[in-house]
Short mmCIF file of C-alpha atoms in Angstrom, two decimals:
data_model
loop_
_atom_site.label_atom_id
_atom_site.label_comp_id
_atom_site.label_asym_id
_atom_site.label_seq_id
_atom_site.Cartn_x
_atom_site.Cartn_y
_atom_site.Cartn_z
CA UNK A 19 52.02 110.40 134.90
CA UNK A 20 52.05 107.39 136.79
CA UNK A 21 55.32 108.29 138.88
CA UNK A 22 55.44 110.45 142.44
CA UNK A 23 57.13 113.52 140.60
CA UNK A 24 60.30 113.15 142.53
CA UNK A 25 62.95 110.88 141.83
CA UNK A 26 66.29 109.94 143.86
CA UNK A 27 69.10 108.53 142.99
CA UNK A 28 72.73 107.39 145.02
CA UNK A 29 75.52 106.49 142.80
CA UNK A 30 78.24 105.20 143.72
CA UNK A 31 81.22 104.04 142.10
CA UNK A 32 85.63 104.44 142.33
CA UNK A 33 85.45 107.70 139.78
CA UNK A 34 82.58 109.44 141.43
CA UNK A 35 79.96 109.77 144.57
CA UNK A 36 76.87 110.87 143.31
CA UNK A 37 73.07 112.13 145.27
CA UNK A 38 70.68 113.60 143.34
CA UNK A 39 67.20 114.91 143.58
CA UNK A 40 65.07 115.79 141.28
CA UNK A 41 61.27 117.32 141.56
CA UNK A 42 58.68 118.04 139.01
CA UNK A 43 57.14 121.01 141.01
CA UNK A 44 57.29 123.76 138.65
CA UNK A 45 59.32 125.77 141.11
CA UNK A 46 63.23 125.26 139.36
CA UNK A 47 65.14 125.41 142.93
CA UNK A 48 68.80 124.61 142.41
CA UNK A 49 71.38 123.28 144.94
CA UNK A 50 74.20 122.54 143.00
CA UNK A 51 77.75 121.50 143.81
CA UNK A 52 79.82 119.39 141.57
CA UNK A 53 83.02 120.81 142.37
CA UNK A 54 83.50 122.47 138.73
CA UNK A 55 81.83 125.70 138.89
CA UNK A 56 81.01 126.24 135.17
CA UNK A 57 79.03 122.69 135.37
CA UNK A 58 77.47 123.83 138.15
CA UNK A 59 76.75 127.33 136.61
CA UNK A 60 74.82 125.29 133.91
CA UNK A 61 73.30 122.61 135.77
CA UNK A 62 71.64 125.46 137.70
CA UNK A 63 70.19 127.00 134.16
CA UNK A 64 69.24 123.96 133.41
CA UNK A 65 67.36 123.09 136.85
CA UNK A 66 65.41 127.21 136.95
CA UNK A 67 64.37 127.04 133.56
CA UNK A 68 63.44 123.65 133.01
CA UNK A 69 61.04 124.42 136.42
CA UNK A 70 62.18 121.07 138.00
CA UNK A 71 64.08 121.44 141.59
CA UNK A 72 67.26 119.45 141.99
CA UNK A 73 69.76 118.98 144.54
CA UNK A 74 72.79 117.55 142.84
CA UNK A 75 76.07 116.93 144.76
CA UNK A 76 78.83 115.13 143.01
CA UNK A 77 82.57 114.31 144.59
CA UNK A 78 84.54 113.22 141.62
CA UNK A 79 88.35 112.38 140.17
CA UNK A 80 88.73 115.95 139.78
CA UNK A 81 92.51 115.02 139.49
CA UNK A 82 92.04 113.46 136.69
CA UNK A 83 89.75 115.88 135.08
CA UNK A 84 85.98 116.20 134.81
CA UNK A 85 85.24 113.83 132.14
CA UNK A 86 84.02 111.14 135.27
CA UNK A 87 82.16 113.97 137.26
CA UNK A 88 80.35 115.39 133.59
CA UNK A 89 79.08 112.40 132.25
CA UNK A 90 78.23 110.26 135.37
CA UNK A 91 76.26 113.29 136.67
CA UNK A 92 74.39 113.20 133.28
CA UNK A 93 73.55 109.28 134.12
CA UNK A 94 72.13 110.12 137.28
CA UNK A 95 70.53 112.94 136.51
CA UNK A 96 68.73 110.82 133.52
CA UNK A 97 67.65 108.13 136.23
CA UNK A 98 66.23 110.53 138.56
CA UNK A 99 63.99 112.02 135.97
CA UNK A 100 63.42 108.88 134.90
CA UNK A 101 61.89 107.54 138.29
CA UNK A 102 60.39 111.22 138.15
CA UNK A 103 58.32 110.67 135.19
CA UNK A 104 57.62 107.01 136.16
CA UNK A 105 55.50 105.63 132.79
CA UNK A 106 55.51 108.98 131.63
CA UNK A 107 51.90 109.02 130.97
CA UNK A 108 49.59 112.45 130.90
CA UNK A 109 53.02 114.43 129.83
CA UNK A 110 52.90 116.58 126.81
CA UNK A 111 55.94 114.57 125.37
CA UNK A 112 57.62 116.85 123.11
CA UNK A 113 59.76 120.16 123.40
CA UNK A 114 61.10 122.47 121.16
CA UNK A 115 62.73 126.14 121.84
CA UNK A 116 65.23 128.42 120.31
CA UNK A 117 67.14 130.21 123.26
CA UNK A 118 69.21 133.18 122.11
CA UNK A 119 72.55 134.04 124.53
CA UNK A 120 73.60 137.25 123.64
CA UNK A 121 75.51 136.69 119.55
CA UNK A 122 74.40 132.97 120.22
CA UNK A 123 71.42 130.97 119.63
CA UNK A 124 70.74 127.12 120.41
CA UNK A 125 67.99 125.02 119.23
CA UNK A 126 67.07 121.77 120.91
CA UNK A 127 63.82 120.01 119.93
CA UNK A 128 63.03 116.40 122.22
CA UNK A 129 60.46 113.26 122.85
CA UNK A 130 60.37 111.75 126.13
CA UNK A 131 59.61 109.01 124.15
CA UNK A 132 61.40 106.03 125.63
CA UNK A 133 63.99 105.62 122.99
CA UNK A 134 66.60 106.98 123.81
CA UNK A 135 68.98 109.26 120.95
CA UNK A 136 71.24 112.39 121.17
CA UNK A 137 72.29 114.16 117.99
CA UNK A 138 74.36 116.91 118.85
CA UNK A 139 75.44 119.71 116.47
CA UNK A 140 77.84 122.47 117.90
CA UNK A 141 81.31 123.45 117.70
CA UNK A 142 83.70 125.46 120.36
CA UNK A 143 86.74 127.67 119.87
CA UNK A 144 88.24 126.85 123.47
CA UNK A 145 88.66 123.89 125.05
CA UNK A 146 87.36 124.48 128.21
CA UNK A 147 85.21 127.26 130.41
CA UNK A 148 87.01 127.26 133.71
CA UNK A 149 87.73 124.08 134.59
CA UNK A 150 84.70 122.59 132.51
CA UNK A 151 85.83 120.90 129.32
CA UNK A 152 83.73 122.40 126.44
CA UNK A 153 83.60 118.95 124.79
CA UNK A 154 82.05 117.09 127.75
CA UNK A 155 78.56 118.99 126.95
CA UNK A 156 77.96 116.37 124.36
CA UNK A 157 78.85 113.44 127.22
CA UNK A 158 76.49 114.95 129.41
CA UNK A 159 73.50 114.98 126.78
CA UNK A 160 73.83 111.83 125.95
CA UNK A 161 74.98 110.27 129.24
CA UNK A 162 71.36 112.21 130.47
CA UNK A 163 69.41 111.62 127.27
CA UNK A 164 70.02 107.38 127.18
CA UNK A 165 69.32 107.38 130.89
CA UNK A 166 66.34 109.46 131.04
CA UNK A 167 64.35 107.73 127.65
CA UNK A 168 64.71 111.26 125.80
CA UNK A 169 64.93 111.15 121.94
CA UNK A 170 67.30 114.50 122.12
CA UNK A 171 68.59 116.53 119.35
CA UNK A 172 70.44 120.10 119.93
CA UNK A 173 71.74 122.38 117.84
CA UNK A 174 74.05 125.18 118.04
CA UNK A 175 72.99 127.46 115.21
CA UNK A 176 75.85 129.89 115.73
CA UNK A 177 77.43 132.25 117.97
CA UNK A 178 81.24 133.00 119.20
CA UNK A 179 81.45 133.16 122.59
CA UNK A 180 81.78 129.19 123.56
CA UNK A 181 80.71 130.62 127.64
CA UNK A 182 77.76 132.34 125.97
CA UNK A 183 77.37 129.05 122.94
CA UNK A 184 76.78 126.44 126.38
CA UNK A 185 74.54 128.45 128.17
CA UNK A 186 72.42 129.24 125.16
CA UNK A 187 72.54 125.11 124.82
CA UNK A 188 71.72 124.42 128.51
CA UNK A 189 68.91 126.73 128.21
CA UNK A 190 67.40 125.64 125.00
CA UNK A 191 67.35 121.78 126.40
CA UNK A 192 65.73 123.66 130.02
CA UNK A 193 62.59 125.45 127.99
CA UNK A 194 62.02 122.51 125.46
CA UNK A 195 62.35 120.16 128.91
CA UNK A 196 59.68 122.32 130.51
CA UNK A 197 57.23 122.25 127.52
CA UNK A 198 57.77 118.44 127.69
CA UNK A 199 56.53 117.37 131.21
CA UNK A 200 53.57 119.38 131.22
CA UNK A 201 50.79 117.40 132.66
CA UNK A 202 47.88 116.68 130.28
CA UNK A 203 44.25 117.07 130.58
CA UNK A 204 43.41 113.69 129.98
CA UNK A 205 46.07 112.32 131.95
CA UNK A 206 46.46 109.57 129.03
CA UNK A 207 50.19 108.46 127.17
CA UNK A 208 50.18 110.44 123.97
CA UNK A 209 51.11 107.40 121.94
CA UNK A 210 49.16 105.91 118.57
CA UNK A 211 50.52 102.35 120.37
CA UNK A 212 49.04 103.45 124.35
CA UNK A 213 52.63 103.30 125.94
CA UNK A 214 55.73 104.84 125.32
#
């Protein structure tokens, strides 16, 4: 991995007023405030069992709901890993886990590949968990999948409680995220072409 493990990023812009930092140290530390506590709730799932640290602190347009804050956290968050992973050589590449959450289970399977897709299979009851909107999940993964390089796909098998349905979606991306920056033993870019 030709990258320093740790990416930053600032962004700025008239919806949103972003710092994150992200660290590929194994350890999962979360400081998270976004000012929507269910976001936050699942940013931190996704930071302790994914094993990478971040510090994410967003001030959004919370008046005008949290579609700004969701997604443009999702771009920043993708950038930081990004710088993170810098070429993304001597990673293990790929991730795949099933993470049950109580009645639900999610699947997501992904390739730090450098081209960048989301597909994204799940339905909610609700439209929101607190004052998170259940359908920004999907902005998020994508915003975070087309910034990062991540071929993403994610799959809500089944399940009824939509609290319990996200979490068991945030996790699944955490543990296949986990098995995919795993430094190899060779150090090389596990590509046929050399580079991703």
């Amino acid at each position: 991995m030709n990258g320093a493990g740790t990416g930053e990023v600032s962004r700025i812009t008239k919806e949103t007023e972003i710092n994150i930092k992200v660290e590929l140290d194994n350890k999962g530390k979360a400081n998270i405030s976004t000012g929507i506590g269910f976001f936050d709730h699942m940013l931190t799932a996704l930071s302790v069992h994914s094993g990478i640290s971040m510090s994410i602190h967003v001030k959004g347009d919370l008046h005008v709901d949290g579609h700004h804050t969701v997604e443009d956290t999702g771009i920043a968050l993708g950038q930081a890993l990004a710088i993170a992973l810098g070429d993304k050589s001597g990673i293990a590449r790929y991730g795949t886990a099933y993470i049950p959450m109580d009645e639900s289970l999610a699947f997501t399977s992904l390739d730090i590949s450098n081209r960048p897709f989301l597909v994204f299979n799940a339905e909610f009851v609700n439209q929101s968990c607190g004052g998170y909107d259940l359908c920004l999940t999907e902005e998020f993964f994508r915003a975070f999948a087309y910034n990062a390089g991540i071929t993403l796909h994610i799959n809500l098998l089944y399940g009824s409680n939509d609290h319990h349905k996200c979490e068991a979606i945030y996790k699944s991306a955490a543990h296949a995220l986990k098995q995919a920056v795993v430094l190899t033993e060779n150090g090389k870019t596990l590509s046929t072409k050399g580079v991703l």
